[in-house]
Each structure stands twice: as structure tokens, then as C-alpha cells.
PDB file of N, CA and C in Angstrom:
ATOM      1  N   UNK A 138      27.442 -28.583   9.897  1.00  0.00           N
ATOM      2  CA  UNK A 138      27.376 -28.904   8.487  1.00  0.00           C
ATOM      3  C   UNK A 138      28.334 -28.003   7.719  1.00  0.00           C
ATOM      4  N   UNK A 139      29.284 -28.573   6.798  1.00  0.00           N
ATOM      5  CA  UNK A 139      29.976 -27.932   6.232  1.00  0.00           C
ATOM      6  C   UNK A 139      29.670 -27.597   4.584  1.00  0.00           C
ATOM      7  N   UNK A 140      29.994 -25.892   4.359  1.00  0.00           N
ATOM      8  CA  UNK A 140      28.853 -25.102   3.386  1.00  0.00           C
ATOM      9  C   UNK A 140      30.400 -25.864   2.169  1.00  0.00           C
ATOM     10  N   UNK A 141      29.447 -25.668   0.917  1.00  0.00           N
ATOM     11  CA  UNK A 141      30.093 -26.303  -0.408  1.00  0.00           C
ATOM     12  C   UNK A 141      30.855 -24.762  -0.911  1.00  0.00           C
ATOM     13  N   UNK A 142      30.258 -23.388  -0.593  1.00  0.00           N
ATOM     14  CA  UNK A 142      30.530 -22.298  -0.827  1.00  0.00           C
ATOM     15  C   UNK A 142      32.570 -22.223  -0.423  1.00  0.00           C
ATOM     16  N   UNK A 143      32.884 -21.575  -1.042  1.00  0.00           N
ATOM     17  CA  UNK A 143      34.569 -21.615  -0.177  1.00  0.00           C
ATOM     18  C   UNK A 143      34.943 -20.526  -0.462  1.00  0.00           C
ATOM     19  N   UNK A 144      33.913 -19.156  -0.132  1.00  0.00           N
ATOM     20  CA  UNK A 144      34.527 -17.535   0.726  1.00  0.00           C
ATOM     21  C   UNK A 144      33.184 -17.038   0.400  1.00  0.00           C
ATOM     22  N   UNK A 145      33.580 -16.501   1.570  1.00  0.00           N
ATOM     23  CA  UNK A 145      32.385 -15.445   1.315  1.00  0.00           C
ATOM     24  C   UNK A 145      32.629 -13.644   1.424  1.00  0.00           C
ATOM     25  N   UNK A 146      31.733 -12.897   1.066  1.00  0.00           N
ATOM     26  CA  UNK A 146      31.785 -11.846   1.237  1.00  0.00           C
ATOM     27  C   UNK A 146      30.894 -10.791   2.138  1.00  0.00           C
ATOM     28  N   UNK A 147      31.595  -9.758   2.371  1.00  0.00           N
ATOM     29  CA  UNK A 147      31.102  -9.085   3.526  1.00  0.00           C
ATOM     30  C   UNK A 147      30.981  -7.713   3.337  1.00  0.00           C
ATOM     31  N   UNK A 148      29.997  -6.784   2.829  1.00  0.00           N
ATOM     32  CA  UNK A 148      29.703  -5.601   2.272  1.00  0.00           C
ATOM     33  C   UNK A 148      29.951  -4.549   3.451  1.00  0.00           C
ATOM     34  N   UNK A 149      31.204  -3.909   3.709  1.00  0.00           N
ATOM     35  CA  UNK A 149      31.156  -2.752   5.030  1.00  0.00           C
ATOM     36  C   UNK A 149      31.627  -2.165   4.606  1.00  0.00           C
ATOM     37  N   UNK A 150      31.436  -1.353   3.303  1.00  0.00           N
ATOM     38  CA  UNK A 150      31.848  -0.030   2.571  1.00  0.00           C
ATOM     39  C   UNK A 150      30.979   1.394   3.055  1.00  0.00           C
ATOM     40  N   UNK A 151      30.075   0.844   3.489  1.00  0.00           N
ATOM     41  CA  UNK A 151      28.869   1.895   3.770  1.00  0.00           C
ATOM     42  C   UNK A 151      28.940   2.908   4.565  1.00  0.00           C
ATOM     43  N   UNK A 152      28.666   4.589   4.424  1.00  0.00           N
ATOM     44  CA  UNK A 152      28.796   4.848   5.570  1.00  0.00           C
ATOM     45  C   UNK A 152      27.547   5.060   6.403  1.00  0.00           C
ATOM     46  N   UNK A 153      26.668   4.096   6.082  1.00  0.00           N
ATOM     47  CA  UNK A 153      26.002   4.074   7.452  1.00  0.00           C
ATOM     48  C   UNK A 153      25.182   5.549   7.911  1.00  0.00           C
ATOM     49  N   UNK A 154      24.569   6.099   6.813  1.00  0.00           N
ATOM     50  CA  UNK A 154      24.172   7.690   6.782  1.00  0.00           C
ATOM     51  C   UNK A 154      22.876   7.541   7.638  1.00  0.00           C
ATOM     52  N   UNK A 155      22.155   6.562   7.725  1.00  0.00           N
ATOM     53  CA  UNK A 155      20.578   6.726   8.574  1.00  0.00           C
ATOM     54  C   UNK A 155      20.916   6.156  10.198  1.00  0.00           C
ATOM     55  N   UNK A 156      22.487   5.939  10.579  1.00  0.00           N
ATOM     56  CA  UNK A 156      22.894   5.515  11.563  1.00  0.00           C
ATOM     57  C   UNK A 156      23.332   6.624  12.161  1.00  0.00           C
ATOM     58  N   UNK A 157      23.382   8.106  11.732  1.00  0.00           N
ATOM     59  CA  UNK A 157      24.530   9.289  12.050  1.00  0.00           C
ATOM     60  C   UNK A 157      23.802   9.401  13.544  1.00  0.00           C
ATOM     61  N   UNK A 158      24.439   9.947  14.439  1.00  0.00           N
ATOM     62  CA  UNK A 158      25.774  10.194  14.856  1.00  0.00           C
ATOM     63  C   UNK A 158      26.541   8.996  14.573  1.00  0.00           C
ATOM     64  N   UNK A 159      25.655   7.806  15.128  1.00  0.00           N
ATOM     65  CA  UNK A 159      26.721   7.179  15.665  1.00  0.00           C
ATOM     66  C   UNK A 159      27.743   6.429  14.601  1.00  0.00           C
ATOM     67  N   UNK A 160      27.763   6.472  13.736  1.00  0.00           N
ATOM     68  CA  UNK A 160      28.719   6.282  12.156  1.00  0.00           C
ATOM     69  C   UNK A 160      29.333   7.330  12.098  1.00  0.00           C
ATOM     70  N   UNK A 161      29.419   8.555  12.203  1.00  0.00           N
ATOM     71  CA  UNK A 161      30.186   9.468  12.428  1.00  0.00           C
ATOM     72  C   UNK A 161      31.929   9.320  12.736  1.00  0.00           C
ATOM     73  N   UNK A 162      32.289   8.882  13.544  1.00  0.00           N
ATOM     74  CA  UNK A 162      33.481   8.088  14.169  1.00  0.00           C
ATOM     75  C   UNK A 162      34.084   6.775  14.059  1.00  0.00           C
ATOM     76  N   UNK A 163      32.759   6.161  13.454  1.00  0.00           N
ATOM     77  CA  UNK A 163      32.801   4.431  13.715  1.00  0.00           C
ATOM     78  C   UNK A 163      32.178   4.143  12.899  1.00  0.00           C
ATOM     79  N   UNK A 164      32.773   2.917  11.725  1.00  0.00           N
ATOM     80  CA  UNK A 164      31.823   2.710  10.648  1.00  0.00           C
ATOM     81  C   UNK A 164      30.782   1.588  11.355  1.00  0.00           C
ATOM     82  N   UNK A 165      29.823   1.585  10.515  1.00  0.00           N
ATOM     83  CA  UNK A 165      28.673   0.863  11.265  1.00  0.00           C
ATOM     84  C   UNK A 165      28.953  -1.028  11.224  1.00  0.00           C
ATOM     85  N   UNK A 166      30.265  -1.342  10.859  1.00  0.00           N
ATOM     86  CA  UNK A 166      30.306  -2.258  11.026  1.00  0.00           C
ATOM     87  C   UNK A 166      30.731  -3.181  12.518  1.00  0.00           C
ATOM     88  N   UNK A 167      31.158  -1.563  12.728  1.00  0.00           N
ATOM     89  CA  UNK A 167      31.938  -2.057  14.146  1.00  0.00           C
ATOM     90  C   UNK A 167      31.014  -1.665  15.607  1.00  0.00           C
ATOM     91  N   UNK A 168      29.616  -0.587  15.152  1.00  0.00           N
ATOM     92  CA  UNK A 168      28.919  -0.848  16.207  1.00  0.00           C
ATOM     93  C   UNK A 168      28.546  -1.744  17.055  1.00  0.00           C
ATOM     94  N   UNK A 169      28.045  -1.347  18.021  1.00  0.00           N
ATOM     95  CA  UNK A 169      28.169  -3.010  19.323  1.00  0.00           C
ATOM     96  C   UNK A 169      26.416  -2.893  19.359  1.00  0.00           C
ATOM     97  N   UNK A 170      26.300  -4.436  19.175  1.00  0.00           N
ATOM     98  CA  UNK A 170      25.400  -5.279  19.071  1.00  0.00           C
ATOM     99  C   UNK A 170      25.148  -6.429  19.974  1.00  0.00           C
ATOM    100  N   UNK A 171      24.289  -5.809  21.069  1.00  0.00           N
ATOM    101  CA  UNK A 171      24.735  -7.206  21.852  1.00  0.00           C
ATOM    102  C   UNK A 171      25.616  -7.629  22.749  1.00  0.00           C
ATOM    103  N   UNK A 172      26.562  -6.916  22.873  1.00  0.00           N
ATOM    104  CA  UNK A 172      28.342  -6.407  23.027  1.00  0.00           C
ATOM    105  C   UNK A 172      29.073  -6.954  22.600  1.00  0.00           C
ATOM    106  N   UNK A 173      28.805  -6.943  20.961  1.00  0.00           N
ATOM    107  CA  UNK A 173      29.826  -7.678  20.045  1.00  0.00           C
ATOM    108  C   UNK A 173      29.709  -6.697  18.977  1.00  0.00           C
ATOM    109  N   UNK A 174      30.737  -5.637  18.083  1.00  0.00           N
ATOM    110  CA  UNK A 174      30.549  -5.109  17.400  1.00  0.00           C
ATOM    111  C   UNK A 174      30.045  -6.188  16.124  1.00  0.00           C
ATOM    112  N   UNK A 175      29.026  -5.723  15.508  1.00  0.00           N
ATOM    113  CA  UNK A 175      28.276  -5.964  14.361  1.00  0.00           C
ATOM    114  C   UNK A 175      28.766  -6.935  13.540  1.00  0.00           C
ATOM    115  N   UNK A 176      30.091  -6.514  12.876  1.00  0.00           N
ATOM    116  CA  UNK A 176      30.989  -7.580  12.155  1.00  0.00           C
ATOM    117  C   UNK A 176      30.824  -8.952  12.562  1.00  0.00           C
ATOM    118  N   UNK A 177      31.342  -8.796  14.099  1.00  0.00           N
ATOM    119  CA  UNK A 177      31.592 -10.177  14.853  1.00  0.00           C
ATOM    120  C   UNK A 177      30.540 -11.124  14.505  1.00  0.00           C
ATOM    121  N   UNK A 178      29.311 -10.677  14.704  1.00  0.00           N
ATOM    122  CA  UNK A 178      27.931 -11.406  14.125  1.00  0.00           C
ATOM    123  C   UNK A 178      27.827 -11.893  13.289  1.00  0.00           C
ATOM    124  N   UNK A 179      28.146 -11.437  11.933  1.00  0.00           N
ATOM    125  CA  UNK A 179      28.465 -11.950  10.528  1.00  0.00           C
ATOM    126  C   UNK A 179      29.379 -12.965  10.463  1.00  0.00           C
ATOM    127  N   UNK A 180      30.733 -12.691  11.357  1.00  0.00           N
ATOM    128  CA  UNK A 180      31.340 -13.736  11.044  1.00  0.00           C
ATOM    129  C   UNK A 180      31.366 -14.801  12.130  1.00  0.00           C
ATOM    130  N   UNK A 181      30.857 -14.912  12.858  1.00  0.00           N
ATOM    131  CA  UNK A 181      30.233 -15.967  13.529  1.00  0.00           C
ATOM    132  C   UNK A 181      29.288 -16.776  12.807  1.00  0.00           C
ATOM    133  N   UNK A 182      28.099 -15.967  12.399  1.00  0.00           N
ATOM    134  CA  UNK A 182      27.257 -16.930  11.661  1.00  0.00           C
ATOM    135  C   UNK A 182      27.898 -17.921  10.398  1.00  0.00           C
ATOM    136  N   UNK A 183      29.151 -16.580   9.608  1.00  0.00           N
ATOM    137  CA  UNK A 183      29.438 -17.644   8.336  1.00  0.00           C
ATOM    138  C   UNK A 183      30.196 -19.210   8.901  1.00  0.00           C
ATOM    139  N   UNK A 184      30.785 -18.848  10.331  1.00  0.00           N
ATOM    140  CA  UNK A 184      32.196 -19.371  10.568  1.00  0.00           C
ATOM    141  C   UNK A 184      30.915 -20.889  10.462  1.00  0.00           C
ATOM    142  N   UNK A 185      29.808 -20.425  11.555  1.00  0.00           N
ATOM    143  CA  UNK A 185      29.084 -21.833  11.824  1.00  0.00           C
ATOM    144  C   UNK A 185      28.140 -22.744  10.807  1.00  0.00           C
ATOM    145  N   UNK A 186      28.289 -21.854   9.584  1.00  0.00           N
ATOM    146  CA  UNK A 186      27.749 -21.879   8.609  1.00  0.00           C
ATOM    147  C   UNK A 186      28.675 -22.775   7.251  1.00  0.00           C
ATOM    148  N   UNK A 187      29.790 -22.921   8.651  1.00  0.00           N
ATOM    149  CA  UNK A 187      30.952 -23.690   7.360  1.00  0.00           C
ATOM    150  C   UNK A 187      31.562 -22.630   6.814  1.00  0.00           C
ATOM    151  N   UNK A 188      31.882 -21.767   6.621  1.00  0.00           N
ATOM    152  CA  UNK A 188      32.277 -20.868   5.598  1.00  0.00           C
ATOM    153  C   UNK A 188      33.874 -20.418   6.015  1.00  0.00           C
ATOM    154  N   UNK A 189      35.134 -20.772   5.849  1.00  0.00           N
ATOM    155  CA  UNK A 189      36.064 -20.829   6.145  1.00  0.00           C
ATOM    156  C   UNK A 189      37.606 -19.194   6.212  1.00  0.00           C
ATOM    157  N   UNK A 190      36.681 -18.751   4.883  1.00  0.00           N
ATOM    158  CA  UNK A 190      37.336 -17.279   3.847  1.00  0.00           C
ATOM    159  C   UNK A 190      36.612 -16.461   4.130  1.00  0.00           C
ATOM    160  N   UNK A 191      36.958 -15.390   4.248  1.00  0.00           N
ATOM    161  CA  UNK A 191      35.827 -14.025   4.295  1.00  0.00           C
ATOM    162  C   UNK A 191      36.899 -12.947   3.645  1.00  0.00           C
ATOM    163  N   UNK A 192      36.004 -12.483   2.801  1.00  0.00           N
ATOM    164  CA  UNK A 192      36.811 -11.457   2.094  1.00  0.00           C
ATOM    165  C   UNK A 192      35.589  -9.872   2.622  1.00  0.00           C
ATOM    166  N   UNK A 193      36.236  -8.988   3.227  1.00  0.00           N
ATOM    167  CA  UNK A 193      35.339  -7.888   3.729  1.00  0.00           C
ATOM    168  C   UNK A 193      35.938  -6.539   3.147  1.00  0.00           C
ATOM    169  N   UNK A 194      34.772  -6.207   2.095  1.00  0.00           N
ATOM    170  CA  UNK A 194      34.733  -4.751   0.755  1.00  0.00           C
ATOM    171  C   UNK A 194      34.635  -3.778   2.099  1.00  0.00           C
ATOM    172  N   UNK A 195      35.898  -2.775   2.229  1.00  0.00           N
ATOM    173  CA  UNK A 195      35.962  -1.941   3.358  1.00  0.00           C
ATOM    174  C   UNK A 195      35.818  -0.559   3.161  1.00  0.00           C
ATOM    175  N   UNK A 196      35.227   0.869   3.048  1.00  0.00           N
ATOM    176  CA  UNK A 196      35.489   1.887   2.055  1.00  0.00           C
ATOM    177  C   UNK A 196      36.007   2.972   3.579  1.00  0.00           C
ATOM    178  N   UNK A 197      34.313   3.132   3.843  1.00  0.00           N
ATOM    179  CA  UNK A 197      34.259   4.701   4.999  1.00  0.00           C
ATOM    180  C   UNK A 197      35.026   4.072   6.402  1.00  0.00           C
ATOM    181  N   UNK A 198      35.909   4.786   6.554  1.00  0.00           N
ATOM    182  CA  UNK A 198      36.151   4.414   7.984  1.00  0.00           C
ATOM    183  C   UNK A 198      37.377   3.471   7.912  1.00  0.00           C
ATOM    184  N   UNK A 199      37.894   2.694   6.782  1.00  0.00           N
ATOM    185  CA  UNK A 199      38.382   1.432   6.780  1.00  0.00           C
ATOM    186  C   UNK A 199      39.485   0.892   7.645  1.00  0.00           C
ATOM    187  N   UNK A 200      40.344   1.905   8.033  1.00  0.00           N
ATOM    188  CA  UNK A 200      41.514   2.252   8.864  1.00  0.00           C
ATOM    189  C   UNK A 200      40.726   1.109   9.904  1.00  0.00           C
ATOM    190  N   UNK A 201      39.801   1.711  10.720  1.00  0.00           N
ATOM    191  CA  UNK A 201      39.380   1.061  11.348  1.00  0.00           C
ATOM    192  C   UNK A 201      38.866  -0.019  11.799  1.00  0.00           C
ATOM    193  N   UNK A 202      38.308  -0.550  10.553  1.00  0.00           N
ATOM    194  CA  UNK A 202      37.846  -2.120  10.582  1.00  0.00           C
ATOM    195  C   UNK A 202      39.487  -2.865  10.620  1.00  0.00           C
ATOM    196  N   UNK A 203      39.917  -2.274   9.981  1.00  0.00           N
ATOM    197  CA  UNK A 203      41.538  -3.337   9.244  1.00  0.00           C
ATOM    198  C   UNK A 203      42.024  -3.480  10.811  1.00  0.00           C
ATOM    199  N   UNK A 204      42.496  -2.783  11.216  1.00  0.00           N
ATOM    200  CA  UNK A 204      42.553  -3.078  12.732  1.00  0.00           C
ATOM    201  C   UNK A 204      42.060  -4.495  13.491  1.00  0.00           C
TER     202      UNK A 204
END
């Protein structure tokens, strides 16, 4: 089913402070879940969700997500 929405957004500014250590190095978006870092999850669900755009608010760590 295709969503009427056309982008969505994706909050991974956080640093993930009740996650420490392991946010420490790695923002918590990119922890592995499953063995899919975290992100991947989100945008899987929007992709199947119809959702075509993803715009992702990046702060702690960001170097890393952009990658």
C-alpha cells in the first residue's frame, strides 16, 4: 500500500546517554539490532510503508551515520 505522506523524518541527533558505553563510539542509531544496525529498521519499515524520502536530523556522532 502506498502512504499519501511524501518524506518522512528520522530523529538520530541523540546521544543515546542511557545506552553508554555502547554510544560512546557509535551513535545509537547505528547499533546492531538483529544484525542490522538500528537505522536499517526504520528505514525498512518506512520503505514498506510506502514512504519514498527520508530526511534523517543527525547531531552526536554524525560523521558516522553520513557514511
Amino acid at each position: 500500500m502506498r502512504s499519501s505522506i511524501p518524506v518522512a523524518m528520522i530523529l538520530a541527533a541523540g546521544r543515546g546517554e542511557r545506552l553508554r558505553p555502547l554510544t560512546d563510539d557509535v551513535p545509537k542509531a547505528l547499533l546492531q539490532v538483529a544484525g542490522q544496525p538500528l537505522i536499517v529498521h526504520h528505514l525498512m519499515a518506512l520503505a514498506s510503508a510506502g514512504i519514498e524520502r527520508v530526511v534523517i536530523n543527525v547531531a552526536h556522532l554524525a560523521e558516522k551515520i553520513q557514511r
